Short mmCIF file of C-alpha atoms and ligand atoms in Angstrom, two decimals:
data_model
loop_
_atom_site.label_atom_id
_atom_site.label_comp_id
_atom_site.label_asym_id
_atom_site.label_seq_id
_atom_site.Cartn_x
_atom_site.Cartn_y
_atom_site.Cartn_z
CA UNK A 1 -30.38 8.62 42.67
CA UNK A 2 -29.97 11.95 44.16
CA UNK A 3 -30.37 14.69 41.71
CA UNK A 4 -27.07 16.02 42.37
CA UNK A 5 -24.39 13.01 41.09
CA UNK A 6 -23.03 14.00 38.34
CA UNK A 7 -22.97 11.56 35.19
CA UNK A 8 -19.71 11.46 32.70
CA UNK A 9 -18.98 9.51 30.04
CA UNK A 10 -15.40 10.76 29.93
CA UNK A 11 -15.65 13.34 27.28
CA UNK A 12 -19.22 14.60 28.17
CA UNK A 13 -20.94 15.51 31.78
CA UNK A 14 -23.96 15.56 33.23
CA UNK A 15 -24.43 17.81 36.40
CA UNK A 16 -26.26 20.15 38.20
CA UNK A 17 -26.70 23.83 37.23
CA UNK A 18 -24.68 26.37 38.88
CA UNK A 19 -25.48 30.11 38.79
CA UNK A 20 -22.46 30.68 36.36
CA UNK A 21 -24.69 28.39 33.55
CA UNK A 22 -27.03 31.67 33.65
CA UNK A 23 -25.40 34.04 31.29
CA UNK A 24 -24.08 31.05 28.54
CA UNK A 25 -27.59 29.58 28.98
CA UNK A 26 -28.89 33.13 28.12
CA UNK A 27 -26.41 33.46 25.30
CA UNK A 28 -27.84 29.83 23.19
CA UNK A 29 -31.44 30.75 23.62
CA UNK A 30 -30.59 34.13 21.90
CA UNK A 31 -28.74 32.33 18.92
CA UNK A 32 -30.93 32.05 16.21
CA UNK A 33 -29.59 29.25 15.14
CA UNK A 34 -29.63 27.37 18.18
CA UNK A 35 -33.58 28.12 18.32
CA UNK A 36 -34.63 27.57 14.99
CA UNK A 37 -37.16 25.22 15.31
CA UNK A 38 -38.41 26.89 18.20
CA UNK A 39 -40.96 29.80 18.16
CA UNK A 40 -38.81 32.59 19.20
CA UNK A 41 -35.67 32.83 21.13
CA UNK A 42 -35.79 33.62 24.51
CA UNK A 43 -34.73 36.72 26.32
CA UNK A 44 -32.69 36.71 29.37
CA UNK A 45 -35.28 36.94 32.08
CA UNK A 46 -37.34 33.82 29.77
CA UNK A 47 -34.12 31.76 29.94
CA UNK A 48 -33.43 32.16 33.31
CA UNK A 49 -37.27 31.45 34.38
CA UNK A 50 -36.50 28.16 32.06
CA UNK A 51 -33.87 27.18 34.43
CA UNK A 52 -35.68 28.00 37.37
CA UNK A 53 -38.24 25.65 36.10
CA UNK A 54 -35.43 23.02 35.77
CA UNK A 55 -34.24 23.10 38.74
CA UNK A 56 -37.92 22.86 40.20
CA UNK A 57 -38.31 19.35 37.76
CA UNK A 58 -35.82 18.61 39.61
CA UNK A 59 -36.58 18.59 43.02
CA UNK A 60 -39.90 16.82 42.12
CA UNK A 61 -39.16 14.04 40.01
CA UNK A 62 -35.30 13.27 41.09
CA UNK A 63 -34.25 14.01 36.99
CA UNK A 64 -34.29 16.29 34.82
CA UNK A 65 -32.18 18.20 32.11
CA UNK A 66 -28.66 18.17 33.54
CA UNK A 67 -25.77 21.16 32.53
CA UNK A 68 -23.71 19.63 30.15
CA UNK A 69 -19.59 20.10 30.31
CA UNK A 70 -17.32 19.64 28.06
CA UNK A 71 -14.08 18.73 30.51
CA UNK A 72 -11.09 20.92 29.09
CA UNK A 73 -13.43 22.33 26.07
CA UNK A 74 -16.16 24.17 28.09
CA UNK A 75 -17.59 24.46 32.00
CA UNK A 76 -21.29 24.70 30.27
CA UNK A 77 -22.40 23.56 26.60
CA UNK A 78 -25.96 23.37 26.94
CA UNK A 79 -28.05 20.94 28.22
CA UNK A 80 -29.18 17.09 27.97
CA UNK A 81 -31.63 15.27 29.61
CA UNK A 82 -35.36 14.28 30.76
CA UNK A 83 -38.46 15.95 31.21
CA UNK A 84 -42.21 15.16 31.81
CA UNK A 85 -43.79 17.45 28.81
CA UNK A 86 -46.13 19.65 30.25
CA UNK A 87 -48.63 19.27 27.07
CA UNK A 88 -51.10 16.90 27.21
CA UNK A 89 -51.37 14.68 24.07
CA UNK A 90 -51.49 10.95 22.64
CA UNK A 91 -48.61 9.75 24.29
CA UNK A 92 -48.76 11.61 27.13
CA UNK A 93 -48.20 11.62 30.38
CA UNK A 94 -44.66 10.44 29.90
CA UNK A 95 -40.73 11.26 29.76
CA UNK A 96 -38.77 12.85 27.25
CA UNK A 97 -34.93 12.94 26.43
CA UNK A 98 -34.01 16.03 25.43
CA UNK A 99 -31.12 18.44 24.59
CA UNK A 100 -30.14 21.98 23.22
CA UNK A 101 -26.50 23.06 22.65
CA UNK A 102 -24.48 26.10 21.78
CA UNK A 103 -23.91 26.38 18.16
CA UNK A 104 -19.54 26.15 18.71
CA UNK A 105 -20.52 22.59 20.47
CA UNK A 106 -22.89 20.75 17.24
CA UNK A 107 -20.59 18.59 15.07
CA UNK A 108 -18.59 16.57 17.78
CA UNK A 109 -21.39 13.79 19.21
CA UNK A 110 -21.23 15.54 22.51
CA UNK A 111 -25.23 15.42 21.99
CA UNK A 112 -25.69 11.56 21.94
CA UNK A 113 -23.14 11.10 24.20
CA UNK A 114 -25.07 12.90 27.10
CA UNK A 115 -28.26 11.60 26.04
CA UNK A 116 -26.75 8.52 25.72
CA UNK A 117 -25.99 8.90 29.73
CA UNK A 118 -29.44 10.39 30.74
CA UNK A 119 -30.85 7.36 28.95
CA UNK A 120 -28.67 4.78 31.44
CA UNK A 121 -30.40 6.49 34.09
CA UNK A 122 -33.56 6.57 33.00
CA UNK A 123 -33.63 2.83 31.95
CA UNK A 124 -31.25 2.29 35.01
CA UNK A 125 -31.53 3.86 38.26
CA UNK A 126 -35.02 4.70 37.58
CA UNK A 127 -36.10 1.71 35.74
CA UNK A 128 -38.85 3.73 33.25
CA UNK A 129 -40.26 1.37 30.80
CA UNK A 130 -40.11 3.85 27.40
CA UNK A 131 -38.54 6.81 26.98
CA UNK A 132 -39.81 9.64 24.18
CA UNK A 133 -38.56 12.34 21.95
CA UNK A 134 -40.18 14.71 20.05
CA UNK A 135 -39.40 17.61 17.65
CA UNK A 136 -40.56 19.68 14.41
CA UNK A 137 -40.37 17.43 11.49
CA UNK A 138 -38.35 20.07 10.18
CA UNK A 139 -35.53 19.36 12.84
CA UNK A 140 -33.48 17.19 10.84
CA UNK A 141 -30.84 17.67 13.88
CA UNK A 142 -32.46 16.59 16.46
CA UNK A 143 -33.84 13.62 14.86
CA UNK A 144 -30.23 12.25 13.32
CA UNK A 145 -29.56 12.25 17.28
CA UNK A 146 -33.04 10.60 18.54
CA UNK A 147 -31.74 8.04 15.10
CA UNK A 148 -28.35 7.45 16.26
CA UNK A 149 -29.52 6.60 20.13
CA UNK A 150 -31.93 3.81 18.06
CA UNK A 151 -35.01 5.78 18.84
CA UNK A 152 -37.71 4.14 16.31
CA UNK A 153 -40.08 6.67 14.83
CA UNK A 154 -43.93 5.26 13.54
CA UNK A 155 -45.33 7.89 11.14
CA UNK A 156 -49.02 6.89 12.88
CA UNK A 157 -47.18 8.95 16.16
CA UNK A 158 -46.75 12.14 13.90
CA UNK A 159 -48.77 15.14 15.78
CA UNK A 160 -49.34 18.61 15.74
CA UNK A 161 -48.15 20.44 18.82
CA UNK A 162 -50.75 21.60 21.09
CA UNK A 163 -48.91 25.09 21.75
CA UNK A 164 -48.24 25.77 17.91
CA UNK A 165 -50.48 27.58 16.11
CA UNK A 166 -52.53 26.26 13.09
CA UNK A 167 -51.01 26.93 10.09
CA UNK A 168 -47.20 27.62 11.42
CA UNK A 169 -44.42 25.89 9.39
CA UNK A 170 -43.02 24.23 13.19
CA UNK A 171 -46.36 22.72 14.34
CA UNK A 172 -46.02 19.28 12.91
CA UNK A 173 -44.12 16.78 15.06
CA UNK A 174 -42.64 13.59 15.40
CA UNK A 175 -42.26 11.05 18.19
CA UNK A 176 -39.37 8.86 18.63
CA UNK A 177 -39.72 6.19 21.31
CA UNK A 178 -37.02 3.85 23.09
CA UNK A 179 -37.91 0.82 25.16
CA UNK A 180 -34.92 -0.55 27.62
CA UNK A 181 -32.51 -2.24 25.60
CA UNK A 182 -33.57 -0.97 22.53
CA UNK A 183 -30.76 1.36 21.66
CA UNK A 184 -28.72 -0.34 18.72
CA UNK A 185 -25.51 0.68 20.48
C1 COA B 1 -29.99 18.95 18.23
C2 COA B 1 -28.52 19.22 18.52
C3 COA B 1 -28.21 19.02 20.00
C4 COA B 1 -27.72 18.23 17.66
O1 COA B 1 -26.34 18.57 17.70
P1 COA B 1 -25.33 17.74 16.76
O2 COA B 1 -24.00 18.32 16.97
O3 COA B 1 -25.89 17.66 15.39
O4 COA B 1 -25.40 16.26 17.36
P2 COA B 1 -24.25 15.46 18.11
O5 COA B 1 -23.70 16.27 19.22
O6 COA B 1 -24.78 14.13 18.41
O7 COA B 1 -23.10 15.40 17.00
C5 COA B 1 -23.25 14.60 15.85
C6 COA B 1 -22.30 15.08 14.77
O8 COA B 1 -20.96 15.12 15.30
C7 COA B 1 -20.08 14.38 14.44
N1 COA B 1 -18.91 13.94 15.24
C8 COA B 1 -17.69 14.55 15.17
N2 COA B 1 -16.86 13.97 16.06
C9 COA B 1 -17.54 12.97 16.67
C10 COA B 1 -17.20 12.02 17.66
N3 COA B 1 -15.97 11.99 18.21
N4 COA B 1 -18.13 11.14 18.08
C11 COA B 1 -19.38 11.17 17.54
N5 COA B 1 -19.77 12.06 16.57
C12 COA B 1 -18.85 12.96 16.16
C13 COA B 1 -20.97 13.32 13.87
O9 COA B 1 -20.43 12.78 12.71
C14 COA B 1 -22.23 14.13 13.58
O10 COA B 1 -22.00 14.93 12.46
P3 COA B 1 -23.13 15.14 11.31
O11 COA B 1 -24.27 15.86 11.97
O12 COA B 1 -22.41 15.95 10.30
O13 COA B 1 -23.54 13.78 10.87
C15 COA B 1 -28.15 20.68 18.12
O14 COA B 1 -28.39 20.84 16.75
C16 COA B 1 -28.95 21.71 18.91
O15 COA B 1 -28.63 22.03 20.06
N6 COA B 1 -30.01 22.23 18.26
C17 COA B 1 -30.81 23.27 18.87
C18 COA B 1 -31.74 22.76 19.95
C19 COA B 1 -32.73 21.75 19.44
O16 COA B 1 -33.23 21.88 18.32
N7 COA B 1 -33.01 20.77 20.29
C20 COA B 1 -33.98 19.77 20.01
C21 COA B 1 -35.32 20.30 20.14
S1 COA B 1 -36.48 18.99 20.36
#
């Protein structure tokens, strides 16, 4: 699939970053509560080297984290999508599903439904055999989503993040993984 279709449920879309995503991509990564299970939120030059870095994933893997719109509701709500981690650790190398949205947009299942769509990709038009997710243990967010796309989490995956320091409240993980058909809906 080239990386440029553009994936839609009907209420949620997947599609390529435009230059306009900059400054609303800027704005989440400076919310505090959009990055609090993150280390620190980012400033604007760190956001827009992050999607510099997306749009370089890519061009080499043919996927990566798409823009997400909300038709009628917003032209950019954050993003949803996969990634190969850059850490190396027990269940790496590998692909991740993975998503961040601006606070106004949490509440509404516009997460799981784009994840949802990255995942029909993933398992479709490029046939991976498991798909992971991964966040703080703290991120009781994030993991109601990676729960609600039937994600199974074993407790023997648990791990501490290689980039986290000892010590800091965020470094324990978890790992949710998803097989192809696996997803309870
Ligand atoms: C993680 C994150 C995307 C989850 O957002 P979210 O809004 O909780 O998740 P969803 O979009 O799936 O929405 C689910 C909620 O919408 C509700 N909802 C309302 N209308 C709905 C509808 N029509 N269909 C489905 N769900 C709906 C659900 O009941 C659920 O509410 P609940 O959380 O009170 O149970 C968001 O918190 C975020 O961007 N966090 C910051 C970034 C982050 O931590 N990313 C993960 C790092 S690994």
């Amino acid at each position: 699939m080239s990386a440029s279709v553009t994936l839609s449920s009907g209420r949620v879309c997947l599609r390529q970053w435009r230059d306009e995503d900059r400054e609303p991509f800027a704005a989440l990564n400076s919310d505090p509560r959009v990055m609090e299970f993150f280390r620190s939120c980012l400033s604007r030059s760190e956001s827009d080297a992050m999607v510099d870095y997306i749009q370089k994933h890519f061009s080499e893997h043919g996927f990566g984290l798409w823009a997400v719109e909300i038709p009628s509701v917003a032209p950019f709500a954050g993003f949803a999508g996969l990634l190969v981690p850059q850490v190396s650790t027990h269940f790496t190398p590998c692909v991740e599903v993975g998503w961040r949205l601006a606070f106004e947009y949490w509440g509404h299942g516009y997460a799981t439904e784009a994840a949802r769509l990255a995942l029909g990709q993933a398992f479709g038009a490029f046939a991976l055999s498991e798909v992971v997710s991964y966040t703080s243990v703290l991120n009781q967010r994030s993991r109601a989503v990676m729960e609600r796309l039937g994600m199974r989490h074993d407790p023997a995956d648990d791990f501490d993040y290689p980039r986290i320091p000892e010590g800091h409240p965020l470094r324990r993980h978890v790992l949710y993984r998803l097989r192809p058909g696996g997803s309870e809906r």
